[in-house]
Each structure stands twice: as structure tokens, then as C-alpha cells.
Coordinates of C-alpha atoms in Angstrom, one line a residue:
Chain A
M186 CA 0.0 0.0 0.0
D187 CA 1.4 3.3 -1.1
L188 CA 1.3 5.7 1.9
Q189 CA 3.5 8.6 0.8
E190 CA 2.2 12.1 0.6
T191 CA 4.1 14.6 -1.6
E192 CA 4.6 18.3 -0.8
I193 CA 3.2 20.5 -3.6
S194 CA 3.8 23.8 -1.8
S195 CA 4.3 25.4 1.6
Q196 CA 2.9 28.7 2.8
P197 CA 5.0 30.2 5.7
I198 CA 2.6 31.7 8.3
F199 CA 4.9 32.6 11.2
K200 CA 8.5 32.5 12.2
G201 CA 9.0 32.9 16.0
R202 CA 11.7 32.5 18.6
I203 CA 10.7 28.9 19.3
V204 CA 8.3 27.8 16.6
D205 CA 7.7 28.3 12.9
L206 CA 4.3 27.6 11.4
S207 CA 3.5 26.8 7.8
V208 CA 0.6 25.3 5.9
R209 CA 1.7 22.7 3.4
T210 CA -0.4 21.6 0.4
I211 CA 0.2 17.9 -0.3
K212 CA -0.8 15.3 -2.8
L213 CA -2.4 12.3 -1.1
P214 CA -1.6 8.7 -2.2
N215 CA -4.9 8.7 -4.1
G216 CA -3.8 11.8 -6.1
E217 CA -6.2 14.2 -4.4
T218 CA -4.8 17.2 -2.5
S219 CA -5.1 18.2 1.2
T220 CA -3.4 20.6 3.6
R221 CA -1.2 19.9 6.7
E222 CA -0.5 22.5 9.4
I223 CA 3.1 22.0 10.4
V224 CA 4.9 23.5 13.4
K225 CA 8.7 23.4 13.2
H226 CA 10.4 23.3 16.6
Q227 CA 14.1 22.9 17.7
P228 CA 15.0 19.5 19.1
A229 CA 15.3 19.2 22.9
A230 CA 17.0 16.9 25.3
A231 CA 15.8 15.6 28.7
V232 CA 17.3 13.5 31.5
I233 CA 16.1 10.8 34.0
A234 CA 18.6 11.7 36.8
I235 CA 18.7 9.3 39.7
N236 CA 20.6 10.0 43.0
D237 CA 22.2 7.6 45.4
K238 CA 19.0 7.5 47.5
Q239 CA 17.1 6.1 44.4
E240 CA 15.2 9.3 43.8
M241 CA 14.5 11.1 40.5
L242 CA 15.1 14.8 39.9
L243 CA 12.1 16.8 38.8
V244 CA 11.8 20.5 38.2
K245 CA 8.7 22.5 39.0
Q246 CA 7.8 25.4 36.7
W247 CA 5.0 27.4 35.2
R248 CA 3.9 26.3 31.8
E249 CA 2.0 29.0 30.0
A250 CA 0.7 26.6 27.3
I251 CA -1.4 24.8 29.9
K252 CA -1.5 27.6 32.5
Q253 CA -0.3 25.4 35.4
V254 CA 2.8 24.6 37.4
T255 CA 4.2 21.2 36.2
L256 CA 6.6 18.6 37.6
E257 CA 9.0 17.6 34.8
I258 CA 12.3 15.9 34.3
P259 CA 15.0 18.5 33.5
A260 CA 15.0 19.3 29.8
G261 CA 16.0 22.0 27.4
L262 CA 16.4 23.0 23.8
I263 CA 19.5 21.9 21.9
D264 CA 21.0 25.1 20.7
F265 CA 23.6 25.9 18.1
T266 CA 26.3 26.1 20.8
D267 CA 25.8 22.5 21.8
A268 CA 28.0 20.0 20.1
S269 CA 25.5 17.2 20.7
P270 CA 22.2 16.4 22.5
L271 CA 24.3 15.0 25.4
D272 CA 26.1 18.3 25.8
A273 CA 22.8 20.1 25.8
I274 CA 21.4 18.0 28.6
K275 CA 24.6 18.1 30.7
R276 CA 24.2 21.9 30.6
E277 CA 20.5 21.7 31.6
L278 CA 21.3 19.4 34.5
N279 CA 23.7 22.0 35.7
E280 CA 21.4 25.0 35.1
E281 CA 18.1 23.5 36.3
G282 CA 19.4 21.2 39.0
G283 CA 22.8 22.3 39.9
Y284 CA 24.3 18.8 39.3
R285 CA 26.8 17.0 37.3
A286 CA 26.7 13.2 36.7
D287 CA 29.5 10.7 36.1
Y288 CA 27.4 7.9 34.5
W289 CA 25.4 8.6 31.4
E290 CA 23.3 6.4 29.1
K291 CA 21.2 7.2 26.0
V292 CA 17.6 6.0 26.6
T293 CA 15.7 6.8 23.5
E294 CA 14.7 9.6 21.2
F295 CA 11.2 10.3 19.8
Y296 CA 9.1 13.0 18.2
S297 CA 6.6 14.6 20.6
S298 CA 3.6 14.6 18.4
V299 CA 4.1 13.6 14.8
G300 CA 0.7 14.7 13.7
F301 CA 1.7 18.4 13.6
T302 CA 5.2 19.0 14.8
D303 CA 8.8 17.9 14.1
E304 CA 9.9 18.5 17.7
K305 CA 12.3 15.7 18.7
L306 CA 13.3 14.8 22.2
H307 CA 16.5 13.0 23.1
I308 CA 16.2 11.2 26.5
F309 CA 19.1 10.3 28.7
Y310 CA 19.6 8.4 31.9
C311 CA 22.2 9.4 34.5
D312 CA 23.3 8.6 38.0
T313 CA 26.3 9.1 40.2
L314 CA 25.5 12.8 40.7
T315 CA 27.6 15.5 42.4
K316 CA 26.1 18.8 43.6
L317 CA 27.9 21.7 42.0
Q318 CA 29.3 24.7 43.8
D319 CA 29.5 26.7 40.5
K320 CA 25.9 26.2 39.2
R321 CA 25.3 27.9 35.9
P322 CA 22.5 30.6 35.9
L323 CA 19.1 29.9 34.4
D324 CA 17.9 31.6 31.3
S325 CA 16.7 35.1 32.1
D326 CA 13.0 34.2 31.5
E327 CA 13.2 30.8 33.3
F328 CA 12.0 30.3 36.9
L329 CA 11.9 26.9 38.5
S330 CA 12.8 24.8 41.5
S331 CA 14.1 21.2 41.6
E332 CA 13.1 18.4 43.9
W333 CA 13.8 14.7 44.4
Y334 CA 11.2 11.9 44.4
S335 CA 11.2 8.2 45.1
L336 CA 9.5 5.8 42.7
D337 CA 6.6 5.3 45.1
E338 CA 6.1 9.0 45.4
L339 CA 6.2 9.4 41.6
K340 CA 3.6 6.6 41.1
K341 CA 1.4 8.3 43.7
L342 CA 1.7 11.7 42.0
L343 CA 1.0 10.0 38.7
S344 CA -2.2 8.3 39.9
E345 CA -3.4 11.6 41.4
G346 CA -3.0 13.3 38.1
K347 CA -0.2 15.6 39.4
I348 CA 2.3 14.6 36.7
V349 CA 0.9 15.6 33.3
D350 CA 3.9 16.0 31.1
A351 CA 4.5 13.2 28.5
K352 CA 8.3 12.9 28.8
T353 CA 8.0 12.7 32.6
V354 CA 5.2 10.0 32.5
Y355 CA 7.5 8.1 30.1
A356 CA 10.5 8.6 32.5
I357 CA 8.7 7.1 35.4
T358 CA 7.6 4.1 33.5
F359 CA 11.1 3.6 32.1
W360 CA 12.6 3.8 35.5
E361 CA 10.1 1.4 37.1
N362 CA 10.9 -0.9 34.2
M363 CA 14.6 -0.7 34.8
L364 CA 14.2 -1.5 38.5
L365 CA 11.8 -4.4 37.8
R366 CA 14.4 -5.9 35.3
N367 CA 17.2 -5.4 37.8
K368 CA 15.2 -7.2 40.4
Q369 CA 14.5 -10.1 38.1
D370 CA 18.1 -10.3 37.1
E371 CA 19.2 -10.4 40.8
E372 CA 16.6 -13.1 41.6
S373 CA 17.6 -15.3 38.6
N374 CA 21.3 -14.9 39.8
N375 CA 20.3 -16.1 43.2
D376 CA 18.5 -19.2 41.8
Chain B
M178 CA 9.3 30.2 45.4
D179 CA 6.7 32.0 43.3
L180 CA 6.7 30.4 39.8
Q181 CA 3.5 31.8 38.3
E182 CA 3.5 33.8 35.1
T183 CA 0.6 36.1 34.3
E184 CA -0.9 36.7 30.9
I185 CA -0.8 40.3 29.9
S186 CA -2.1 40.0 26.4
S187 CA -2.4 37.5 23.6
Q188 CA -1.9 38.1 19.9
P189 CA -3.7 35.6 17.6
I190 CA -1.5 34.7 14.7
F191 CA -3.3 31.8 12.9
K192 CA -6.5 29.8 13.3
G193 CA -6.3 26.5 11.3
R194 CA -8.2 23.3 10.9
I195 CA -5.9 21.6 13.5
V196 CA -3.9 24.2 15.3
D197 CA -4.3 27.8 16.5
L198 CA -1.1 29.8 17.1
S199 CA -0.9 32.9 19.3
V200 CA 1.9 34.9 20.9
R201 CA 1.2 35.7 24.6
T202 CA 3.0 38.5 26.5
I203 CA 3.4 37.4 30.1
K204 CA 4.6 38.9 33.3
L205 CA 7.4 36.7 34.8
P206 CA 7.7 36.0 38.6
N207 CA 10.3 38.8 38.9
G208 CA 8.0 41.4 37.3
E209 CA 9.6 41.5 33.9
T210 CA 7.8 40.7 30.7
S211 CA 8.5 38.0 28.1
T212 CA 6.6 36.3 25.3
R213 CA 5.4 32.7 24.8
E214 CA 4.5 31.2 21.5
I215 CA 1.5 28.9 22.1
V216 CA 0.0 26.3 19.8
K217 CA -3.5 25.3 20.7
H218 CA -4.5 21.8 19.6
Q219 CA -7.5 19.6 20.1
P220 CA -7.1 16.7 22.6
A221 CA -6.5 13.2 21.2
A222 CA -6.9 9.6 22.4
A223 CA -4.7 6.6 21.7
V224 CA -4.8 2.9 22.5
I225 CA -2.5 0.1 23.4
A226 CA -4.5 -2.8 21.8
I227 CA -3.2 -6.3 22.6
N228 CA -4.6 -9.4 20.8
D229 CA -4.9 -13.0 22.1
K230 CA -1.4 -13.8 20.6
Q231 CA 0.1 -11.1 22.8
E232 CA 0.8 -8.7 20.0
M233 CA 0.3 -5.0 19.8
L234 CA -1.6 -3.2 17.0
L235 CA 0.3 -0.5 15.2
V236 CA -0.7 1.6 12.2
K237 CA 1.7 2.6 9.5
Q238 CA 1.2 6.1 8.0
W239 CA 2.9 9.0 6.3
R240 CA 3.6 11.9 8.7
E241 CA 4.2 15.1 6.8
A242 CA 5.6 16.9 9.8
I243 CA 8.6 14.6 9.8
K244 CA 8.3 13.5 6.2
Q245 CA 8.4 9.8 6.9
V246 CA 6.3 6.7 7.4
T247 CA 5.8 6.0 11.1
L248 CA 4.6 3.0 13.1
E249 CA 2.2 4.2 15.8
I250 CA -0.4 3.0 18.2
P251 CA -3.9 3.9 16.8
A252 CA -4.9 7.4 17.8
G253 CA -7.2 10.2 16.7
L254 CA -8.5 13.6 17.7
I255 CA -11.4 13.8 20.1
D256 CA -14.0 15.6 18.2
F257 CA -17.2 17.3 19.2
T258 CA -19.3 14.3 18.3
D259 CA -17.5 12.2 20.9
A260 CA -19.1 11.9 24.3
S261 CA -15.7 11.1 25.9
P262 CA -12.1 10.2 25.1
L263 CA -13.0 6.5 25.4
D264 CA -15.7 7.0 22.7
A265 CA -13.2 8.6 20.4
I266 CA -10.6 5.9 20.7
K267 CA -13.2 3.1 20.3
R268 CA -14.1 4.8 17.0
E269 CA -10.4 5.0 16.0
L270 CA -9.8 1.4 16.8
N271 CA -12.7 0.6 14.5
E272 CA -11.6 3.0 11.7
E273 CA -7.9 2.4 11.8
G274 CA -7.7 -1.2 12.8
G275 CA -11.2 -2.7 12.1
Y276 CA -11.5 -4.0 15.6
R277 CA -13.7 -3.7 18.7
A278 CA -12.5 -4.7 22.2
D279 CA -14.4 -6.0 25.1
Y280 CA -11.9 -5.1 27.9
W281 CA -10.9 -1.5 28.3
E282 CA -8.7 0.3 30.9
K283 CA -7.6 3.9 31.2
V284 CA -3.8 4.0 31.3
T285 CA -2.9 7.7 31.7
E286 CA -3.2 11.1 30.2
F287 CA -0.5 13.7 29.5
Y288 CA 0.3 16.8 27.5
S289 CA 2.5 16.1 24.5
S290 CA 4.9 19.0 24.9
V291 CA 4.1 21.5 27.6
G292 CA 6.7 24.0 26.5
F293 CA 4.6 25.2 23.6
T294 CA 1.3 23.3 23.1
D295 CA -1.8 22.3 25.1
E296 CA -2.3 19.1 23.1
K297 CA -3.4 16.4 25.5
L298 CA -3.4 12.7 24.9
H299 CA -5.6 10.2 26.7
I300 CA -4.1 6.7 26.6
F301 CA -6.1 3.5 27.0
Y302 CA -5.3 -0.2 27.1
C303 CA -7.6 -2.8 25.6
D304 CA -7.6 -6.5 24.8
T305 CA -10.2 -9.2 24.0
L306 CA -10.5 -8.0 20.4
T307 CA -12.9 -8.9 17.7
K308 CA -12.4 -8.3 14.0
L309 CA -15.3 -6.3 12.7
Q310 CA -17.2 -7.1 9.5
D311 CA -18.6 -3.6 9.3
K312 CA -15.4 -1.5 9.7
R313 CA -16.0 2.3 9.5
P314 CA -14.3 4.2 6.7
L315 CA -11.1 6.2 7.3
D316 CA -11.2 10.0 7.0
S317 CA -11.0 11.1 3.4
D318 CA -7.4 12.4 3.7
E319 CA -6.2 9.4 5.9
F320 CA -4.2 6.5 4.4
L321 CA -2.8 3.8 6.6
S322 CA -2.3 0.1 7.2
S323 CA -2.3 -1.8 10.5
E324 CA -0.1 -4.6 11.7
W325 CA 0.5 -6.7 14.8
Y326 CA 3.9 -6.9 16.7
S327 CA 5.1 -9.0 19.6
L328 CA 7.0 -7.3 22.4
D329 CA 10.3 -8.7 21.2
E330 CA 9.7 -7.3 17.7
L331 CA 8.7 -4.0 19.2
K332 CA 11.9 -3.8 21.3
K333 CA 14.0 -4.7 18.2
L334 CA 12.2 -2.0 16.1
L335 CA 12.8 0.5 19.0
S336 CA 16.5 -0.3 19.3
E337 CA 16.9 0.1 15.5
G338 CA 15.3 3.5 15.6
K339 CA 12.3 2.4 13.6
I340 CA 9.7 3.6 16.2
V341 CA 10.1 7.3 16.6
D342 CA 6.7 8.4 17.9
A343 CA 6.5 9.4 21.6
K344 CA 3.2 7.8 22.5
T345 CA 4.3 4.5 20.8
V346 CA 7.6 4.5 22.7
Y347 CA 5.6 5.0 25.9
A348 CA 3.1 2.3 24.9
I349 CA 5.9 -0.3 24.5
T350 CA 7.5 0.6 27.8
F351 CA 4.1 0.5 29.5
W352 CA 3.3 -2.9 28.1
E353 CA 6.7 -4.4 29.0
N354 CA 6.1 -3.0 32.5
M355 CA 2.7 -4.7 32.7
L356 CA 4.1 -8.0 31.6
L357 CA 7.1 -7.8 34.0
R358 CA 4.7 -7.0 36.9
N359 CA 2.3 -9.9 35.9
K360 CA 5.3 -12.3 35.8
Q361 CA 6.4 -11.1 39.3
D362 CA 2.9 -11.5 40.6
E363 CA 2.7 -15.1 39.2
E364 CA 6.1 -15.9 40.7
S365 CA 5.2 -14.6 44.1
N366 CA 2.0 -16.6 44.0
N367 CA 4.0 -19.7 43.2
D368 CA 6.3 -19.2 46.2

């Protein structure tokens, strides 16, 4: 089955600081035309940071798009000064949390919402954290505080609807998964 | 720490079929002003549908925003004719997959990307599926095919970078988690 759509033309609507919007006219697989509203967005990186007490780092911040304070894993845009997504998230972990980590692992990468935007998120895991004395300042329009949560606390917050951010819901499920697999590995080693 | 930002004004930029874009001027917690580019988007619903052979249903479709064919769990916008997110996803499971399910469970709900959009996704789990004789037609500009995948196949696709959609990466992690927990429950019952 041929699924491909072909771009016929693209009308730029808006170029902003963070997003660009355009309306693309496309040819559908059956030869007819339709339009797609496309939001271009810089890629971002996020981190599942776990401390020695087996707690995850979350940041609390106002999100104007949904007009509420959220709890989220640290994240930030990958900008042109970053050599890689990993560089970007190391900077964010410093700025948003005030930490550096010695152990890093790439977890996955995905597009936030492929129906309308090309925003891509690179997700990392880190542990073996050190609190920094020389924390980098936040961006001038960024206000947030950071806190640590155990898996049980996170699952409770999730079930109460207090964690509403996609990457953070994913992060909790990923971490639970990792702990379950570690436990199974231990048990099978003990058999 | 006061984190709240206050909307001072909002400039509408674009009203489309799927998204609305505006630029909001806001007052930051420190009294200064900044702007936020906000994309409004209808909420959507998605489903982790598992058959009796322990396979997950994915749909293959062209996504113009990232100009590639994706593998995704079935999903669709919640429209004004839907009484609830569950109604919407039952319709999508019919349209996109040609199935009805007897067992349904709400998994979670989250915002796709709180930095710039209010798009919310309601995620369900279902099993006990029946292939329908009277499948509903797809939308006139929608082209897709559906396929079933085991957890091992999904994990392989994921590791090869062939699953790039956030909700689908989440779905695989959620399902693996569910199976790991079921296995542990069984084992502790056998002890």
C-alpha cells in the first residue's frame, strides 16, 4: 500500500523565537490534495537523573501553554552552541538542577507529536551525581525549583493526576521498568 | 518560590483546521515581561491494543511533519461528536484497525509537549479484540495500514530507531512493564 504524501507547496505563516508555522499543500496517495498545518520546533534533550537514594530529579515550573505549574524531568532546547544532545542535557542538568553526573546512558529519542510538529526529544539516563558549587545561571526568563522523588512518590503523583507531562510520565515508566528488570536479574542470579 | 507567570495579552496569529497559534505576552515572577508562542491543539486519544497472541496493534502512515512513514499505536482527535475520550478511541480502533475490544482500561493522560502546546493525549489499554465485518471508513485524507507486533519485535524496532513516535515508545514501555509485573505476581503466587 502506497502511503506517501508529496509536498506541492508550503505557505509560511509565522517565524518565531521557538516555533515556525506553515501550511503545506500535499498530494495524497490517491492523487487528491489536502493541507497539513506544520509546526517546526528545535530539538530538545531531557534527563532521567537518579541520585544515590534512588530518587528522581524533577523541576517545578509554570507552563503558560497549559497555564499550570508542572513537575517535569529536566529538559531544554538543543541550541547551536551544543556539540550534541548529550552536551545540551549536561548543561541543563547543571542549570536546572545544579548537578553533574558521572554515569550517562542514552535511553531513546522520539518525536513529541508527529501529527503536527517535528519537535524531537532525546532522552538520557544518568546517575552518580555531584552537587555543583558553581551552578550555571538559568535563562533570564526561566523560573523553576528542583526536587527529588522516590518511585513510590512518583507513582502516587501520577495516579493523582499531578504529573501531566509526556516525557515525565515516560521517564517514570522507564525507571520502574529498569528497577523491575534489575530485580528479576538479581533473583535469577540467586536461583 | 513563586513560579507563576501572568498573561498580559495574547496576539492571535493563525487559526487553522488543527492548530491555532498565538503569541502571549506574560509577566514573569520577577515582574519583567517576556513572550510565549502557544499552539492550541484539540485533545486526542490513543490505544495500546493487545490481541490474544500477545501482539500490539500499530498503524503505518505518512507523517508530513517529519516526512516519513511511522509506526504508531492507533490514535485520533477527540471531536465534538465524541461523548468522551473513550468513545473517540473506540471509533479510531474501528476505523484504523477494524476491531472492537471487550476489555478497556484507562492508562494515563498527558500533554505532548508543555513548552509550547496544550495538546493532551488520553491513553487507553484494551484487549479481548474482535475483527469487525462492518469497519468504519477512514477520514477522506487518511491513508494507513495496520499490523501486529510481539513485544520482542517492538523492542527490536525500537532499538533500530524504527519507532520514533512518543506515544508509541511510551506504549511499548508501559506494556513491557505490565508483563514484568504480571510475571512477578505469578512468581510470588507460586512461592
